Tab-separated table of C-alpha atoms in Angstrom:
chain	number	residue	atom	x	y	z
A	1	ALA	CA	-13.936	27.344	-7.810
A	2	GLN	CA	-14.192	23.666	-8.565
A	3	SER	CA	-16.924	21.958	-10.584
A	4	VAL	CA	-17.647	18.595	-12.162
A	5	THR	CA	-19.584	17.737	-15.302
A	6	GLN	CA	-20.654	14.210	-16.091
A	7	LEU	CA	-21.583	13.759	-19.728
A	8	GLY	CA	-24.664	11.604	-20.114
A	9	SER	CA	-27.154	11.149	-17.310
A	10	HIS	CA	-27.933	7.628	-18.551
A	11	VAL	CA	-25.629	5.103	-20.175
A	12	SER	CA	-26.800	1.698	-21.372
A	13	VAL	CA	-24.459	-1.146	-22.299
A	14	SER	CA	-24.809	-4.838	-22.944
A	15	GLU	CA	-23.393	-7.340	-20.523
A	16	GLY	CA	-19.760	-7.976	-21.447
A	17	ALA	CA	-19.378	-4.665	-23.272
A	18	LEU	CA	-17.012	-1.836	-22.414
A	19	VAL	CA	-18.215	0.650	-19.842
A	20	LEU	CA	-17.185	4.285	-20.315
A	21	LEU	CA	-18.522	7.000	-18.016
A	22	ARG	CA	-17.300	10.492	-18.730
A	23	CYS	CA	-16.259	13.114	-16.214
A	24	ASN	CA	-14.734	16.531	-16.795
A	25	TYR	CA	-13.675	18.815	-14.010
A	26	SER	CA	-12.738	22.411	-13.421
A	27	SER	CA	-10.258	23.256	-10.725
A	28	SER	CA	-7.981	26.191	-9.986
A	29	VAL	CA	-5.633	23.967	-8.006
A	30	PRO	CA	-4.249	20.501	-8.686
A	31	PRO	CA	-7.335	18.335	-8.228
A	32	TYR	CA	-8.030	15.317	-6.144
A	33	LEU	CA	-10.623	13.259	-8.038
A	34	PHE	CA	-12.980	10.484	-6.997
A	35	TRP	CA	-15.517	8.085	-8.429
A	36	TYR	CA	-18.293	6.814	-6.178
A	37	VAL	CA	-21.013	4.242	-6.885
A	38	GLN	CA	-24.486	4.283	-5.367
A	39	TYR	CA	-26.771	1.268	-5.446
A	40	PRO	CA	-30.501	1.788	-4.879
A	41	ASN	CA	-31.362	2.835	-1.349
A	42	GLN	CA	-27.727	2.718	-0.283
A	43	GLY	CA	-25.039	5.234	0.489
A	44	LEU	CA	-22.104	6.071	-1.761
A	45	GLN	CA	-19.172	3.692	-1.980
A	46	LEU	CA	-15.738	4.765	-3.151
A	47	LEU	CA	-14.617	3.073	-6.378
A	48	LEU	CA	-11.282	4.818	-6.801
A	49	LYS	CA	-9.452	8.081	-6.279
A	50	TYR	CA	-6.649	10.093	-7.810
A	51	THR	CA	-4.477	12.285	-5.636
A	52	THR	CA	-0.968	12.415	-7.074
A	53	GLY	CA	1.390	10.099	-8.925
A	54	ALA	CA	0.308	7.548	-11.495
A	55	THR	CA	-2.454	8.927	-13.705
A	56	LEU	CA	-4.076	5.544	-14.338
A	57	VAL	CA	-5.886	4.556	-11.188
A	58	LYS	CA	-7.310	1.115	-10.529
A	59	GLY	CA	-10.250	0.637	-8.232
A	60	ILE	CA	-12.591	-2.006	-6.958
A	61	ASN	CA	-14.784	-4.289	-9.069
A	62	GLY	CA	-12.501	-4.009	-12.114
A	63	PHE	CA	-12.984	-0.276	-12.653
A	64	GLU	CA	-10.219	2.122	-13.533
A	65	ALA	CA	-9.922	5.790	-14.426
A	66	GLU	CA	-7.286	7.914	-16.083
A	67	PHE	CA	-6.462	11.448	-15.044
A	68	LYS	CA	-5.740	13.599	-18.093
A	69	LYS	CA	-4.720	17.073	-17.068
A	70	SER	CA	-4.613	18.432	-20.626
A	71	GLU	CA	-8.222	17.377	-21.174
A	72	THR	CA	-9.367	18.065	-17.579
A	73	SER	CA	-10.946	14.633	-17.639
A	74	PHE	CA	-11.219	11.647	-15.329
A	75	HIS	CA	-13.250	9.086	-17.261
A	76	LEU	CA	-14.236	5.791	-15.638
A	77	THR	CA	-13.897	2.549	-17.575
A	78	LYS	CA	-14.409	-1.176	-17.164
A	79	PRO	CA	-13.537	-3.634	-19.927
A	80	SER	CA	-16.526	-5.932	-19.462
A	81	ALA	CA	-19.808	-4.947	-17.831
A	82	HIS	CA	-21.591	-7.218	-15.387
A	83	MET	CA	-25.253	-7.056	-14.481
A	84	SER	CA	-24.198	-6.179	-10.944
A	85	ASP	CA	-22.602	-2.955	-12.216
A	86	ALA	CA	-26.012	-1.384	-12.767
A	87	ALA	CA	-26.055	1.590	-10.404
A	88	GLU	CA	-25.557	5.339	-10.277
A	89	TYR	CA	-22.026	6.647	-10.572
A	90	PHE	CA	-20.772	9.976	-9.293
A	91	CYS	CA	-17.572	11.783	-10.130
A	92	ALA	CA	-16.312	14.225	-7.513
A	93	VAL	CA	-13.512	16.711	-7.061
A	94	HIS	CA	-12.022	17.721	-3.763
A	95	GLY	CA	-12.864	21.353	-3.094
A	96	SER	CA	-9.379	22.216	-1.990
A	97	SER	CA	-6.787	20.577	0.156
A	98	ASN	CA	-7.839	22.248	3.372
A	99	THR	CA	-11.626	22.017	3.299
A	100	GLY	CA	-12.416	18.342	2.912
A	101	LYS	CA	-15.387	19.335	0.790
A	102	LEU	CA	-16.338	17.061	-2.100
A	103	ILE	CA	-18.070	18.608	-5.118
A	104	PHE	CA	-20.094	16.034	-7.018
A	105	GLY	CA	-21.279	15.791	-10.576
A	106	GLN	CA	-24.906	15.146	-11.393
A	107	GLY	CA	-24.421	11.420	-11.655
A	108	THR	CA	-24.694	8.859	-14.451
A	109	THR	CA	-27.081	5.939	-14.256
A	110	LEU	CA	-25.557	2.819	-15.770
A	111	GLN	CA	-27.955	0.251	-17.181
A	112	VAL	CA	-26.602	-3.183	-18.116
A	113	LYS	CA	-28.691	-5.201	-20.531
A	114	PRO	CA	-28.487	-9.009	-20.661
B	1	GLU	CA	-15.953	-2.652	11.495
B	2	ALA	CA	-19.348	-0.949	11.571
B	3	GLY	CA	-19.988	1.648	8.910
B	4	VAL	CA	-21.726	4.994	9.215
B	5	VAL	CA	-25.121	4.506	10.808
B	6	GLN	CA	-28.077	6.741	10.093
B	7	SER	CA	-31.605	6.743	11.391
B	8	PRO	CA	-34.341	6.778	10.507
B	9	ARG	CA	-33.953	5.391	6.996
B	10	TYR	CA	-37.267	6.843	5.870
B	11	LYS	CA	-39.384	9.645	7.234
B	12	ILE	CA	-42.692	11.082	6.040
B	13	ILE	CA	-43.954	14.267	7.633
B	14	GLU	CA	-46.394	17.037	6.875
B	15	LYS	CA	-45.078	20.458	5.970
B	16	LYS	CA	-44.396	22.807	8.863
B	17	GLN	CA	-43.589	19.878	11.147
B	18	PRO	CA	-40.128	19.442	12.677
B	19	VAL	CA	-37.883	16.494	11.838
B	20	ALA	CA	-34.516	15.239	13.051
B	21	PHE	CA	-31.947	12.892	11.585
B	22	TRP	CA	-29.267	11.094	13.508
B	23	CYS	CA	-25.829	9.946	12.404
B	24	ASN	CA	-23.188	7.839	14.125
B	25	PRO	CA	-19.868	7.958	12.268
B	26	ILE	CA	-17.232	5.273	12.027
B	27	SER	CA	-15.426	4.911	15.322
B	28	GLY	CA	-12.391	7.170	15.517
B	29	HIS	CA	-13.348	9.382	12.596
B	30	ASN	CA	-12.887	13.011	13.570
B	31	THR	CA	-14.666	14.588	10.614
B	32	LEU	CA	-18.381	14.341	9.939
B	33	TYR	CA	-20.324	15.648	6.955
B	34	TRP	CA	-23.998	16.141	6.217
B	35	TYR	CA	-24.938	16.158	2.540
B	36	LEU	CA	-28.244	16.833	0.804
B	37	GLN	CA	-29.054	14.738	-2.260
B	38	ASN	CA	-31.982	15.786	-4.405
B	39	LEU	CA	-33.502	13.293	-6.807
B	40	GLY	CA	-31.298	12.809	-9.837
B	41	GLN	CA	-28.526	15.001	-8.449
B	42	GLY	CA	-25.204	14.546	-6.765
B	43	PRO	CA	-24.838	15.208	-3.045
B	44	GLU	CA	-24.222	18.774	-1.881
B	45	LEU	CA	-22.474	19.576	1.370
B	46	LEU	CA	-24.606	21.138	4.091
B	47	ILE	CA	-22.157	21.170	6.980
B	48	ARG	CA	-18.813	19.731	7.981
B	49	TYR	CA	-17.584	19.110	11.521
B	50	GLU	CA	-14.022	18.712	12.695
B	51	ASN	CA	-14.550	17.007	16.040
B	52	GLU	CA	-17.312	19.075	17.660
B	53	GLU	CA	-16.621	22.263	15.700
B	54	ALA	CA	-18.661	23.194	12.638
B	55	VAL	CA	-15.916	24.379	10.289
B	56	ASP	CA	-18.005	24.773	7.127
B	57	ASP	CA	-21.713	25.520	7.384
B	58	SER	CA	-21.934	28.026	4.568
B	59	GLN	CA	-24.481	25.935	2.654
B	60	LEU	CA	-26.740	25.238	5.627
B	61	PRO	CA	-30.027	27.216	5.473
B	62	LYS	CA	-29.805	28.494	8.985
B	63	ASP	CA	-33.309	29.884	9.154
B	64	ARG	CA	-34.742	26.374	9.373
B	65	PHE	CA	-31.837	23.936	9.574
B	66	SER	CA	-29.653	23.294	12.575
B	67	ALA	CA	-27.067	20.693	13.443
B	68	GLU	CA	-25.024	19.645	16.394
B	69	ARG	CA	-22.249	17.224	17.150
B	70	LEU	CA	-21.960	17.009	20.872
B	71	LYS	CA	-18.816	15.342	22.229
B	72	GLY	CA	-17.449	15.093	18.700
B	73	VAL	CA	-19.050	11.739	17.968
B	74	ASP	CA	-22.603	11.359	16.728
B	75	SER	CA	-24.555	14.176	15.163
B	76	THR	CA	-28.117	15.367	14.696
B	77	LEU	CA	-29.492	17.412	11.819
B	78	LYS	CA	-32.806	19.149	12.392
B	79	ILE	CA	-35.290	20.927	10.156
B	80	GLN	CA	-37.932	23.157	11.695
B	81	PRO	CA	-40.308	23.792	10.087
B	82	ALA	CA	-40.044	21.463	7.104
B	83	GLU	CA	-41.087	22.650	3.643
B	84	LEU	CA	-42.149	20.662	0.605
B	85	GLY	CA	-38.823	21.435	-1.071
B	86	ASP	CA	-36.930	19.702	1.717
B	87	SER	CA	-37.965	16.309	0.349
B	88	ALA	CA	-34.642	14.649	-0.447
B	89	VAL	CA	-32.105	12.166	0.862
B	90	TYR	CA	-29.895	13.367	3.691
B	91	LEU	CA	-26.534	11.636	3.716
B	92	CYS	CA	-24.029	11.511	6.513
B	93	ALA	CA	-20.365	10.751	5.891
B	94	SER	CA	-17.273	10.547	8.027
B	95	SER	CA	-13.533	10.518	7.539
B	96	LEU	CA	-10.306	10.568	9.507
B	97	ARG	CA	-8.508	13.774	8.595
B	98	VAL	CA	-4.977	14.432	9.691
B	99	GLY	CA	-3.784	17.700	8.234
B	100	GLN	CA	-4.556	18.818	4.716
B	101	GLY	CA	-5.212	16.551	1.772
B	102	ALA	CA	-7.910	14.333	0.317
B	103	TYR	CA	-9.268	11.759	2.692
B	104	GLU	CA	-11.779	9.098	1.806
B	105	GLN	CA	-15.264	9.837	3.004
B	106	TYR	CA	-17.405	6.912	4.096
B	107	PHE	CA	-21.116	7.370	3.551
B	108	GLY	CA	-24.100	6.107	5.454
B	109	PRO	CA	-27.236	4.784	3.715
B	110	GLY	CA	-29.045	8.094	4.078
B	111	THR	CA	-32.430	9.205	5.357
B	112	ARG	CA	-35.089	9.667	2.706
B	113	LEU	CA	-37.372	12.509	3.761
B	114	THR	CA	-40.773	13.059	2.191
B	115	VAL	CA	-42.649	16.227	3.107
B	116	THR	CA	-46.349	16.209	2.204
């Protein structure tokens, strides 16, 4: 069975500082991994995804994530935080290749201080 | 291109009343998902449709929840009767799946249900 753990339900950074949101996964098959962002009262928007190939994945809004199989991690980073990055971020793993089911972590709320 | 449309956006009902949510997926998307998102939690899949067939409804509480996707396009999720614990956001998503693999799911804005 697949599962996702996001370390830290709340992360606070200063504007311009590095953003690091942690995600660890458990999967019995090679995982497909996703990061979604959710702004207040909106649906989830895909930031980036890893399926196969290059382990460093670049997404929208300057975010990137690195798949590390040995650490079962898929941490999300951004070099310089903007106020507009304040939102909730969800890491997800694809249940298996033939179900289409996404299994989400609990989410991390990112606060950006001026 | 229009995104996933959901209505209503907000709904307040008394317990034991019925409620229905509607979802119109992105045009051409063959797969439709209903997720439940409790406060402070990630979404959890309730049901997944491939065209008009419910292919994964193992997490749907069938004693009070029902769903349909007539003609393989829009979908309705119903709760009857609603309980206080059903207060949550109900998200609809859609994707275009061709064979196996990971396909991006596009989410609607959700319906926030409050049961009093």
